Structures are given as C-alpha cells and as structure tokens.
XYZ file of C-alpha atoms in Angstrom:
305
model
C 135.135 101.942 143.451
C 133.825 98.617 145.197
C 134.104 95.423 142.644
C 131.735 92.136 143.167
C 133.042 90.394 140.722
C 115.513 90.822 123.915
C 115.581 91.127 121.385
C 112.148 92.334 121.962
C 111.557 96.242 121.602
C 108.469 96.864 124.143
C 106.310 100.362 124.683
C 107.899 100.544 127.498
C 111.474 101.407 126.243
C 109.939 103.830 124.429
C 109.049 105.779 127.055
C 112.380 105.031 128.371
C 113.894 106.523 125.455
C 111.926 109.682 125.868
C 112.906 110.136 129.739
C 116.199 109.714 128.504
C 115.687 112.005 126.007
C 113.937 114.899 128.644
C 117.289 114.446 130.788
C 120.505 114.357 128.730
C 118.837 117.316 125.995
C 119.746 118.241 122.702
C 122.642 120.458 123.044
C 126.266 120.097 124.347
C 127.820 121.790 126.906
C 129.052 124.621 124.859
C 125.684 125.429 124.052
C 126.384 124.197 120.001
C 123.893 121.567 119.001
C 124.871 118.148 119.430
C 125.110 115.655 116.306
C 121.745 113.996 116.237
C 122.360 110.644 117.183
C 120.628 107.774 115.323
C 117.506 106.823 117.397
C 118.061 104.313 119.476
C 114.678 103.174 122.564
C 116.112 101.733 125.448
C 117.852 102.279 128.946
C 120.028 104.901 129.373
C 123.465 103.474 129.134
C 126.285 104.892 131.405
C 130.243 103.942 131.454
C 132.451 105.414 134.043
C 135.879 105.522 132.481
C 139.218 105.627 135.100
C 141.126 108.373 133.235
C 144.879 107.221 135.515
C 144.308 103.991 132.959
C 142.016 104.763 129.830
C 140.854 107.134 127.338
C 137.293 109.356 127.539
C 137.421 108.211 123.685
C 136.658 104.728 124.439
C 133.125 105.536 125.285
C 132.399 107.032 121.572
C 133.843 103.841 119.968
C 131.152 101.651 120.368
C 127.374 102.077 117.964
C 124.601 99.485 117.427
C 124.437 97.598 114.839
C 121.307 97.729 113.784
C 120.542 101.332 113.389
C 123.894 102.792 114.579
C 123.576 104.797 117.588
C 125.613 104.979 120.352
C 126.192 101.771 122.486
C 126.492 104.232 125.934
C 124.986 107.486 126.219
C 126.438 108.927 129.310
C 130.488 109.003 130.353
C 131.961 109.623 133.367
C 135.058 111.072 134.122
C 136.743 108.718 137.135
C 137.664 111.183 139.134
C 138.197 114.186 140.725
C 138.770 114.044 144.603
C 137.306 116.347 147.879
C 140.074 117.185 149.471
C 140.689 118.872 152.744
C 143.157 122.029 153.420
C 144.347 121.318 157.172
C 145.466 125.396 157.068
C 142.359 126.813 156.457
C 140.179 123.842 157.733
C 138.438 123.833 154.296
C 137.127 121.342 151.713
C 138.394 122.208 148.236
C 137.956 120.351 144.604
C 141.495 118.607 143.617
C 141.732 116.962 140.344
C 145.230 114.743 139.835
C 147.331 115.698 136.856
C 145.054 112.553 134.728
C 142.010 114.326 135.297
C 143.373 118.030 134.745
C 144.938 116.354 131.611
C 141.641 115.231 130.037
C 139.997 118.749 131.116
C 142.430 121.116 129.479
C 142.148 118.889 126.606
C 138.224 119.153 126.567
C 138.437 120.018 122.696
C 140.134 116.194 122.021
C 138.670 114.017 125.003
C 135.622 115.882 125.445
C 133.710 117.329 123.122
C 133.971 114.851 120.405
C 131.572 112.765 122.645
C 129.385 115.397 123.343
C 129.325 115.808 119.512
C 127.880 112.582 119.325
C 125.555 113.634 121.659
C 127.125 112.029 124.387
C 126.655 113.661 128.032
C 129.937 114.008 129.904
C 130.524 114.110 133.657
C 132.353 114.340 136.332
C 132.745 112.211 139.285
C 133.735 113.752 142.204
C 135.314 111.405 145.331
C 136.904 111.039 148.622
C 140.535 111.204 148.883
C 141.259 109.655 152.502
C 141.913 113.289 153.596
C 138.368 113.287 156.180
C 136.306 115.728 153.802
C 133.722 114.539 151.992
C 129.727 115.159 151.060
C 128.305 114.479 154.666
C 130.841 116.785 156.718
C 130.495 120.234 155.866
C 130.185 122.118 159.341
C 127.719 125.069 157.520
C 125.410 125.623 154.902
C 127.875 128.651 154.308
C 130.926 125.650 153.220
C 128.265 123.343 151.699
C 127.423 126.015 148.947
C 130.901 127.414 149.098
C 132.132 123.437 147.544
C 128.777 123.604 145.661
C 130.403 126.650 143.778
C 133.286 124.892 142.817
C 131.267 122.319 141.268
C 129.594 124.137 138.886
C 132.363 126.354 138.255
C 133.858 123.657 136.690
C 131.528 122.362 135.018
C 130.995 125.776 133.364
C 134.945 125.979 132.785
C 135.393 122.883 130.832
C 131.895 122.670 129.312
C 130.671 119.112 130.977
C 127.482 118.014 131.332
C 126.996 117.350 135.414
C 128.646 116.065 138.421
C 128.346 112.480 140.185
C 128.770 111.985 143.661
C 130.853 109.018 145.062
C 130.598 109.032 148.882
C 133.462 106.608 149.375
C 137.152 107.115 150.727
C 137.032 110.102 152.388
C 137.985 108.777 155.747
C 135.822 110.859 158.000
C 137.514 112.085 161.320
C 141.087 112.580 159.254
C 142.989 115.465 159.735
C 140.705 116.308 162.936
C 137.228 116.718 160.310
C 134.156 115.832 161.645
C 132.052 112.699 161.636
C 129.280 112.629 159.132
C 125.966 115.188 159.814
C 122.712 114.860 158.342
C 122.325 118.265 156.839
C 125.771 118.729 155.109
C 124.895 116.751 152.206
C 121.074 117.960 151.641
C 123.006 121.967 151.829
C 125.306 120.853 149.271
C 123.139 118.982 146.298
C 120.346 122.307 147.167
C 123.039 124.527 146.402
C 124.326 122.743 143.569
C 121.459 122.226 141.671
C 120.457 126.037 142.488
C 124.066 126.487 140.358
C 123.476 124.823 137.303
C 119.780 123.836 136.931
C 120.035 122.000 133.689
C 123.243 120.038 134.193
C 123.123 116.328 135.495
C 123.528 115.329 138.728
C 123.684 111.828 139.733
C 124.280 109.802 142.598
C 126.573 106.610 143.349
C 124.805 105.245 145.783
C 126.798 104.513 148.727
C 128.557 106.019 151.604
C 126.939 108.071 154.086
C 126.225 111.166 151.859
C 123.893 108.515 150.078
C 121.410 107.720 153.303
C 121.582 111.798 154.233
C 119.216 112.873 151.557
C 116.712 114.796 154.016
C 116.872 117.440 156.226
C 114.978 120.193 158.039
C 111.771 118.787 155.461
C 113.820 119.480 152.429
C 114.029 115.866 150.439
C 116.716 116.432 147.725
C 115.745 112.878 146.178
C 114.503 114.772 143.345
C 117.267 116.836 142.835
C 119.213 114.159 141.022
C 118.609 112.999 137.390
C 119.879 109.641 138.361
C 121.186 106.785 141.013
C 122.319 104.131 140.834
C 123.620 100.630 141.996
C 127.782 100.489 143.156
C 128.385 96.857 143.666
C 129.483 95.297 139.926
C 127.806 92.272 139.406
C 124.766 92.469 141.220
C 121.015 94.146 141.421
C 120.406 96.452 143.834
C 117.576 99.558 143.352
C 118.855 102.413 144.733
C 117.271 103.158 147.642
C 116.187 107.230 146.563
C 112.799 108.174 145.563
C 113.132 108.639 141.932
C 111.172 107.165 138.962
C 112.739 103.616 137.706
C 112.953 105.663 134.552
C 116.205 107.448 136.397
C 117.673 104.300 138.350
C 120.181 101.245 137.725
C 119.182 98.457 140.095
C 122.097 96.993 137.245
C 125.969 97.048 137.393
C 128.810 95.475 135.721
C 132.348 95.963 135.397
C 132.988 95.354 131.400
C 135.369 92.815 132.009
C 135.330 91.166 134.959
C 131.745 90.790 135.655
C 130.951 87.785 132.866
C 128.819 88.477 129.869
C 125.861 86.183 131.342
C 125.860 88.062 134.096
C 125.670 91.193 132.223
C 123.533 89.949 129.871
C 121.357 88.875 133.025
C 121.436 91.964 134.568
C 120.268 94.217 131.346
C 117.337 91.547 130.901
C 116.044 92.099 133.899
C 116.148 96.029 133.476
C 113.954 95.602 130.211
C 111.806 93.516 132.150
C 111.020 95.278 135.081
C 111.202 98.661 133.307
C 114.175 100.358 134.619
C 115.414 102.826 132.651
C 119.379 102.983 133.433
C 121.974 100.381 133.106
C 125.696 100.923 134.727
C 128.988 100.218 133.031
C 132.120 100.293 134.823
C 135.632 100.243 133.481
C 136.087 100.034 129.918
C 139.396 99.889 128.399
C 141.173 100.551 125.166
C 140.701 97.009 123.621
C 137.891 95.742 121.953
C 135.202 94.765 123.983
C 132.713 94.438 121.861
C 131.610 91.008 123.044
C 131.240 92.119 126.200
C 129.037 95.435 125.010
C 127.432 92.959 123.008
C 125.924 90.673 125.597
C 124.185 93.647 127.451
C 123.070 95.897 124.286
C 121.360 92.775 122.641
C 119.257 92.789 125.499
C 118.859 96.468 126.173
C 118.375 97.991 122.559
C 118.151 93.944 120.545
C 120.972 94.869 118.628
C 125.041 93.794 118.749
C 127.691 96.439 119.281
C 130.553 97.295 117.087
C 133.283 98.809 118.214
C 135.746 101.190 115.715
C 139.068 102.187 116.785
C-alpha cells in the first residue's frame, strides 16, 4: 500500500452515527447477534491491519474513554492476493499462509471482534502476476472471481471484501491490459452474491476509474471509498454520499499525530462520515488513537492489552 508520510459533538455526527449504523448492522457474520457496543456518534473508523506483521486483535484493544466504545469500527484483513494460473489462463483468489492462518483461526482472530460488534473484511490485491480487477476478458470470468469472493466470505464468516487495485502488473504472464467493463462485471456480480456484506473500495489503480459501463454505474454498489495516500486529503472520486467516504488517511505511526489530528478535524467539519487508519501494531498506540478520536468522537482512547 502507497505511504505519504472537537471536542464538539454536532447533529451532524449523529446522523453519521446512524449511516454507520444502516451499513455495518447488528449482527455478525455468523448470523449470532453482535455485543451491543456502547454508543458512540461519529465517523466510521476503519484500520487495515497487515496480518505478515500484526494481530486482527489489535483492532479490539482500543475503547473511548468517555463512554467506552470501540475506538475503530471496521478491520481489514491486509491481504489476500488475485492471482493468475498461466495453465488455465485464469484469475483465482490466493491467500499466503498469514492470511489462511488468521482465517482458519476465525474463532480466535475473528469473531471476538465481530463480538464487539466489529465488521471484519477482507482486502483483496494484486500480486505482480498481470490479473487483477480491470482484466477479466468476460463477464463469464468476472462473476466466476466474483464467486470466489463471496464464497469466502461465507466460509469464514467475514463481513465484506475491499478492493485494492494496485500491484497486479497488467500485461504479466501474457494477461491483458486493463478494459473498462471487467471491473463494473465483477463488483455487479459480487454484490448480486452477498447483498448485505460490505464492499468497499481503495481508491486507486485502474479498477478505481472503471466504475461504468454499458450505462450500468456500480458507484453505488459499494458501502464505502476511500482515500490511499497516508497523510493527506483526498475525496474519493465515486459518487457516494460523504456519509460513506474518507477524503482522510493516516498511517498510525508514521503519519504524525497533528497531522492526524488535522485530518479527523477536518472530517467533523466538513461532514464526512469515514476516517482511514492504516497499520497498527502490537504496541500501545494510544497517543496516536488519541489525537484522531478526540477529534472524531471528543473523547481519548485507551488501549488494553
């Protein structure tokens, strides 16, 4: 993933909290109901988490003070790769032995977050191996990835899927160049699969400015999109409700708590209802959650091993 390194509660993040509320439900995955969190109003607060280095159970360590629910709301598993089978000229879902580790463990690095009503996805990215999102030759491969998708997600009992458009080297092992409709087939069929889960966007690569084809838009297809470049604002250029974007990213850190604290200002202020963590690690980094919850939800974050 690319790197550039109030405390005032306002109506509007209460209606942030209830879009939030609309998209991430009441149940997990399993279908059990999740442990009512404490209330919290606010952005929508998501931290990608890179399994080869860190624990899923880092995201669950972290509540508000004041009030005590959860400092991030969404966690993403970083990731599972598109990778392409030069025998049968096919794109197929790979997952490296980090990734299969946390998913056959779902009962220990999974649901516990989901019990704290937590969503849990998957990230899905290219592998240098020329497949990816924007190069499936047929609607007939499009849906046939789009089925491996969801099968997971029904497998292992996660919450969605997020698309990263980046590494997959288009043109390698003799794959095509990017088309427009490949991507538009793919998200159709995948939200056709699983019409409750969570599907979000990382918004870059090519997949991310092929979102419309043959007058289908699949914009609204996704619950969320946002910004890839740590450090910096950027709305996501995707016609979806600020309620369901992160102009705001940070890599916990590296990117410095002003910034972050900054960045999660300005989503208060100008009423966006995501904000995008990247990166957290097994240490306490409270003081970094800190700067960016205080502004988000006015309230300090603890963190408890």
């Amino acid at each position: 993933m690319f790197t550039l390194a109030r405390r005032r509660v306002r109506t509007a993040a209460l209606a942030l909290s209830a879009v939030a509320a609309l998209v991430l439900g009441a149940t997990t995955a399993t279908g059990a109901p999740a442990a009512p969190a404490p209330a919290k109003r606010g952005p929508t607060s998501v931290a990608y988490i890179e399994v080869n280095n860190n624990s899923m159970l880092n995201v669950g360590k972290y509540t508000l003070a004041d009030g005590g629910g959860n400092a991030f709301d969404v966690a993403v598993i970083f990731a599972a790769n598109i990778n392409y089978d030069t025998a049968s000229k096919a794109a197929y879902l790979h997952f490296n032995e980090n990734v299969q580790r946390v998913l056959d463990n779902a009962a220990t690095q999974i649901r516990p977050l989901q019990q704290k009503g937590i969503k849990v996805l998957l990230s899905v990215l290219g592998n240098h191996q020329g497949a990816g999102f924007a190069n499936f030759p047929s609607q007939q491969a499009a849906s046939a990835f789009a089925k491996q998708l969801s099968d997971t997600v029904s497998e292992y009992g996660l919450d969605g899927v997020d698309f990263d458009d980046e590494y997959a080297e288009y043109g390698n092992n003799g794959t095509a160049q990017p088309n427009d409709s490949s991507f538009v087939h793919l998200v159709t069929a995948l939200r056709a699969n699983m019409p409750d889960k969570v599907i979000s966007l990382y918004n870059i690569g090519p997949a991310a400015s092929r979102l419309s084809y043959g007058g289908v838009d699949i914009s609204g297809k996704f619950d969320y999109a946002w910004n890839p470049y740590y450090g910096t604002w950027q709305v996501p250029g995707i016609a979806l409700p600020k309620a369901q974007l992160s102009p705001a990213a940070v890599e916990i850190g590296r990117t410095s708590q002003n910034t972050a604290a900054g960045l999660a200002r300005r989503t208060v202020d100008e009423g966006y209802g995501v904000y995008l963590t990247y990166n957290l690690d097994g240490s306490d980094r409270s003081a970094d959650v800190s700067a960016f919850t205080r502004e988000l939800y006015g309230s300090e974050a603890v963190y408890t091993p």
